[in-house]
Short mmCIF file of C-alpha atoms in Angstrom, two decimals:
data_model
loop_
_atom_site.label_atom_id
_atom_site.label_comp_id
_atom_site.label_asym_id
_atom_site.label_seq_id
_atom_site.Cartn_x
_atom_site.Cartn_y
_atom_site.Cartn_z
CA UNK A 1 57.39 62.21 204.17
CA UNK A 2 60.69 64.11 204.34
CA UNK A 3 62.19 61.64 201.84
CA UNK A 4 59.26 61.88 199.43
CA UNK A 5 60.19 65.31 198.08
CA UNK A 6 63.25 64.12 196.08
CA UNK A 7 61.10 61.65 194.13
CA UNK A 8 58.43 64.26 193.47
CA UNK A 9 61.14 66.69 192.38
CA UNK A 10 62.70 64.08 190.06
CA UNK A 11 59.32 63.37 188.46
CA UNK A 12 58.45 67.07 188.25
CA UNK A 13 61.76 67.94 186.62
CA UNK A 14 61.19 65.06 184.22
CA UNK A 15 57.92 66.68 183.13
CA UNK A 16 59.69 70.03 182.77
CA UNK A 17 62.51 68.52 180.72
CA UNK A 18 60.06 66.63 178.52
CA UNK A 19 58.09 69.82 177.83
CA UNK A 20 61.22 71.61 176.66
CA UNK A 21 61.40 71.31 172.83
CA UNK A 22 65.20 71.39 173.05
CA UNK A 23 65.08 68.01 174.82
CA UNK A 24 63.62 66.24 171.78
CA UNK A 25 59.87 66.39 171.23
CA UNK A 26 60.23 68.94 168.41
CA UNK A 27 62.71 66.61 166.71
CA UNK A 28 60.26 63.70 167.09
CA UNK A 29 57.47 65.74 165.48
CA UNK A 30 59.73 66.70 162.57
CA UNK A 31 60.62 63.05 161.95
CA UNK A 32 56.94 62.11 162.12
CA UNK A 33 56.07 64.78 159.57
CA UNK A 34 58.82 63.56 157.25
CA UNK A 35 57.45 60.02 157.33
CA UNK A 36 53.82 61.17 157.68
CA UNK A 37 53.29 58.58 160.38
CA UNK A 38 52.67 59.03 164.10
CA UNK A 39 54.58 55.80 164.70
CA UNK A 40 57.76 57.61 163.64
CA UNK A 41 57.09 60.14 166.42
CA UNK A 42 56.79 57.35 168.98
CA UNK A 43 59.85 55.50 167.68
CA UNK A 44 61.96 58.65 167.99
CA UNK A 45 61.11 58.92 171.68
CA UNK A 46 63.04 55.71 172.52
CA UNK A 47 66.55 56.89 171.53
CA UNK A 48 65.75 60.38 172.83
CA UNK A 49 64.89 58.87 176.22
CA UNK A 50 68.02 56.69 176.22
CA UNK A 51 70.28 59.65 175.46
CA UNK A 52 68.62 61.78 178.13
CA UNK A 53 68.85 58.95 180.68
CA UNK A 54 72.54 58.50 179.87
CA UNK A 55 73.26 62.15 180.58
CA UNK A 56 71.29 62.02 183.83
CA UNK A 57 72.94 58.74 184.88
CA UNK A 58 76.40 60.28 184.45
CA UNK A 59 75.46 63.07 186.85
CA UNK A 60 73.88 60.61 189.30
CA UNK A 61 77.06 58.50 189.30
CA UNK A 62 79.20 61.58 189.91
CA UNK A 63 76.97 62.65 192.80
CA UNK A 64 77.16 59.15 194.33
CA UNK A 65 80.95 59.18 194.28
CA UNK A 66 81.24 62.75 195.55
CA UNK A 67 79.01 61.90 198.52
CA UNK A 68 81.77 59.57 199.73
CA UNK A 69 84.48 62.22 199.89
CA UNK A 70 82.58 65.45 200.61
CA UNK A 71 80.22 66.62 203.34
CA UNK A 72 76.54 67.21 202.50
CA UNK A 73 76.97 70.95 203.08
CA UNK A 74 79.93 71.15 200.73
CA UNK A 75 77.98 69.25 198.07
CA UNK A 76 74.97 71.55 198.40
CA UNK A 77 77.17 74.62 198.13
CA UNK A 78 79.01 73.17 195.15
CA UNK A 79 75.79 72.14 193.41
CA UNK A 80 74.18 75.53 194.02
CA UNK A 81 77.23 77.38 192.74
CA UNK A 82 77.43 75.13 189.66
CA UNK A 83 73.75 75.68 188.86
CA UNK A 84 74.07 79.45 189.26
CA UNK A 85 77.20 79.55 187.10
CA UNK A 86 75.69 77.36 184.39
CA UNK A 87 72.45 79.34 184.45
CA UNK A 88 74.42 82.56 183.97
CA UNK A 89 76.35 80.88 181.14
CA UNK A 90 73.10 79.86 179.43
CA UNK A 91 71.72 83.39 179.82
CA UNK A 92 74.82 84.76 178.11
CA UNK A 93 74.41 82.30 175.20
CA UNK A 94 70.64 82.35 174.64
CA UNK A 95 70.95 82.61 170.87
CA UNK A 96 73.46 79.76 170.51
CA UNK A 97 72.72 76.02 170.45
CA UNK A 98 74.80 72.88 170.01
CA UNK A 99 74.68 71.88 166.33
CA UNK A 100 75.56 68.49 165.02
CA UNK A 101 73.03 66.58 162.91
CA UNK A 102 70.36 67.29 160.32
CA UNK A 103 66.79 66.13 160.67
CA UNK A 104 67.47 62.78 158.92
CA UNK A 105 69.10 60.64 161.61
CA UNK A 106 69.14 57.04 162.77
CA UNK A 107 68.42 55.81 166.31
CA UNK A 108 72.11 55.89 167.34
CA UNK A 109 72.54 59.44 166.06
CA UNK A 110 69.35 60.52 167.81
CA UNK A 111 70.43 58.97 171.13
CA UNK A 112 73.83 60.66 170.89
CA UNK A 113 72.16 63.96 169.97
CA UNK A 114 69.83 63.67 172.97
CA UNK A 115 72.78 62.96 175.28
CA UNK A 116 74.62 66.00 173.89
CA UNK A 117 71.63 68.33 174.20
CA UNK A 118 70.75 67.17 177.73
CA UNK A 119 74.34 67.64 178.84
CA UNK A 120 74.79 70.98 177.08
CA UNK A 121 71.58 72.34 178.63
CA UNK A 122 72.54 71.23 182.14
CA UNK A 123 69.57 68.87 182.54
CA UNK A 124 71.53 66.65 184.90
CA UNK A 125 72.68 69.57 187.03
CA UNK A 126 69.03 70.36 187.81
CA UNK A 127 68.71 66.93 189.40
CA UNK A 128 71.61 67.30 191.82
CA UNK A 129 69.51 68.77 194.71
CA UNK A 130 66.92 65.93 194.73
CA UNK A 131 69.69 63.35 194.20
CA UNK A 132 71.44 64.69 197.29
CA UNK A 133 68.18 64.34 199.21
CA UNK A 134 67.62 60.67 198.40
CA UNK A 135 69.55 59.20 201.33
CA UNK A 136 72.09 60.12 204.01
CA UNK A 137 75.64 60.40 202.70
CA UNK A 138 78.49 58.15 203.76
CA UNK A 139 81.89 59.72 204.32
CA UNK A 140 85.45 58.48 204.26
CA UNK A 141 86.03 59.34 207.91
CA UNK A 142 87.57 56.39 209.68
CA UNK A 143 86.69 53.46 207.43
CA UNK A 144 86.87 54.27 203.71
CA UNK A 145 85.95 50.74 202.59
CA UNK A 146 82.73 50.91 204.63
CA UNK A 147 81.84 54.32 203.24
CA UNK A 148 82.54 53.20 199.70
CA UNK A 149 80.35 50.15 200.18
CA UNK A 150 77.53 52.30 201.52
CA UNK A 151 77.84 54.67 198.58
CA UNK A 152 78.02 52.07 195.83
CA UNK A 153 75.55 49.60 197.34
CA UNK A 154 72.08 50.89 198.28
CA UNK A 155 72.71 54.28 196.67
CA UNK A 156 73.33 52.58 193.31
CA UNK A 157 69.80 51.24 193.45
CA UNK A 158 68.45 54.63 194.52
CA UNK A 159 70.31 56.38 191.70
CA UNK A 160 69.03 53.87 189.14
CA UNK A 161 65.49 54.33 190.39
CA UNK A 162 65.94 58.10 190.28
CA UNK A 163 67.07 57.98 186.65
CA UNK A 164 64.13 55.70 185.80
CA UNK A 165 61.51 57.90 187.52
CA UNK A 166 62.87 61.04 185.90
CA UNK A 167 63.14 59.48 182.43
CA UNK A 168 59.63 57.99 182.51
CA UNK A 169 58.17 61.39 183.46
CA UNK A 170 60.25 63.06 180.73
CA UNK A 171 59.04 60.61 178.05
CA UNK A 172 55.41 60.95 179.13
CA UNK A 173 55.59 64.73 178.80
CA UNK A 174 57.62 64.75 175.57
CA UNK A 175 55.53 61.99 174.00
CA UNK A 176 52.23 63.60 174.92
CA UNK A 177 53.24 66.96 173.51
CA UNK A 178 54.81 65.46 170.36
CA UNK A 179 51.73 63.39 169.49
CA UNK A 180 49.41 66.31 170.26
CA UNK A 181 51.39 68.67 168.03
CA UNK A 182 51.67 66.08 165.25
CA UNK A 183 48.02 65.02 165.23
CA UNK A 184 46.11 68.12 166.35
CA UNK A 185 48.07 71.33 166.52
CA UNK A 186 50.72 71.29 163.81
CA UNK A 187 54.04 73.09 163.71
CA UNK A 188 52.49 76.24 162.25
CA UNK A 189 51.16 77.23 165.68
CA UNK A 190 54.72 77.41 167.02
CA UNK A 191 55.38 80.38 164.73
CA UNK A 192 52.43 82.27 166.25
CA UNK A 193 52.72 81.21 169.90
CA UNK A 194 56.41 80.59 170.53
CA UNK A 195 57.77 81.00 174.05
CA UNK A 196 61.44 81.70 174.69
CA UNK A 197 62.08 78.35 176.39
CA UNK A 198 65.84 78.95 176.51
CA UNK A 199 65.27 82.01 178.70
CA UNK A 200 62.91 80.10 181.01
CA UNK A 201 65.42 77.23 181.16
CA UNK A 202 68.32 79.51 182.08
CA UNK A 203 66.24 81.29 184.72
CA UNK A 204 65.21 77.89 186.13
CA UNK A 205 68.86 76.90 186.48
CA UNK A 206 69.59 80.12 188.34
CA UNK A 207 66.49 79.73 190.53
CA UNK A 208 67.21 76.11 191.47
CA UNK A 209 70.83 77.07 192.18
CA UNK A 210 69.73 79.83 194.53
CA UNK A 211 67.29 77.53 196.35
CA UNK A 212 69.99 74.83 196.66
CA UNK A 213 72.38 77.29 198.31
CA UNK A 214 69.69 78.15 200.85
CA UNK A 215 68.85 74.51 201.75
#
């Protein structure tokens, strides 16, 4: 049971990321409206998911390597501090967003855009605490080749599964919201009932950072 919480956290954060319009569902709706076809909304979700997964996988790989050379406590402190710092940075830049492409993009552009947005918003950083909780860390003490094998063997499979679980949850949330907005709600409602998601996102980063430091 103690090892179940990281998977629940990964799936839960996937739902949170998918619900954030900055992670792609708003873009998918816009493309669907341009083509006047719900299939365009669904097609857009594939490169969006790939870009998001790529950003998350980069963080998971970094965490796997750092587990070999650093103690669990040092990693928790570092992750907590990084989350707090990035959350404060996002709070200071609430009105600014990465800009790169227009609304007319191909799959490669959309995947690259998704990777950029996920990275710029610190989506991967949010996953560091549950990634650290997946399995005991190996260290370099004594036998570095053994520790490296432990880190890159079973933990590679765990990291891949973590990325998959998170991405599936993200796509389910983003896809559900995108199709609902496209077919039932419409973008006009966003003008009347808009929530400052950037503020909630930044506060979430700070909150998760604080909790990580207390683990």
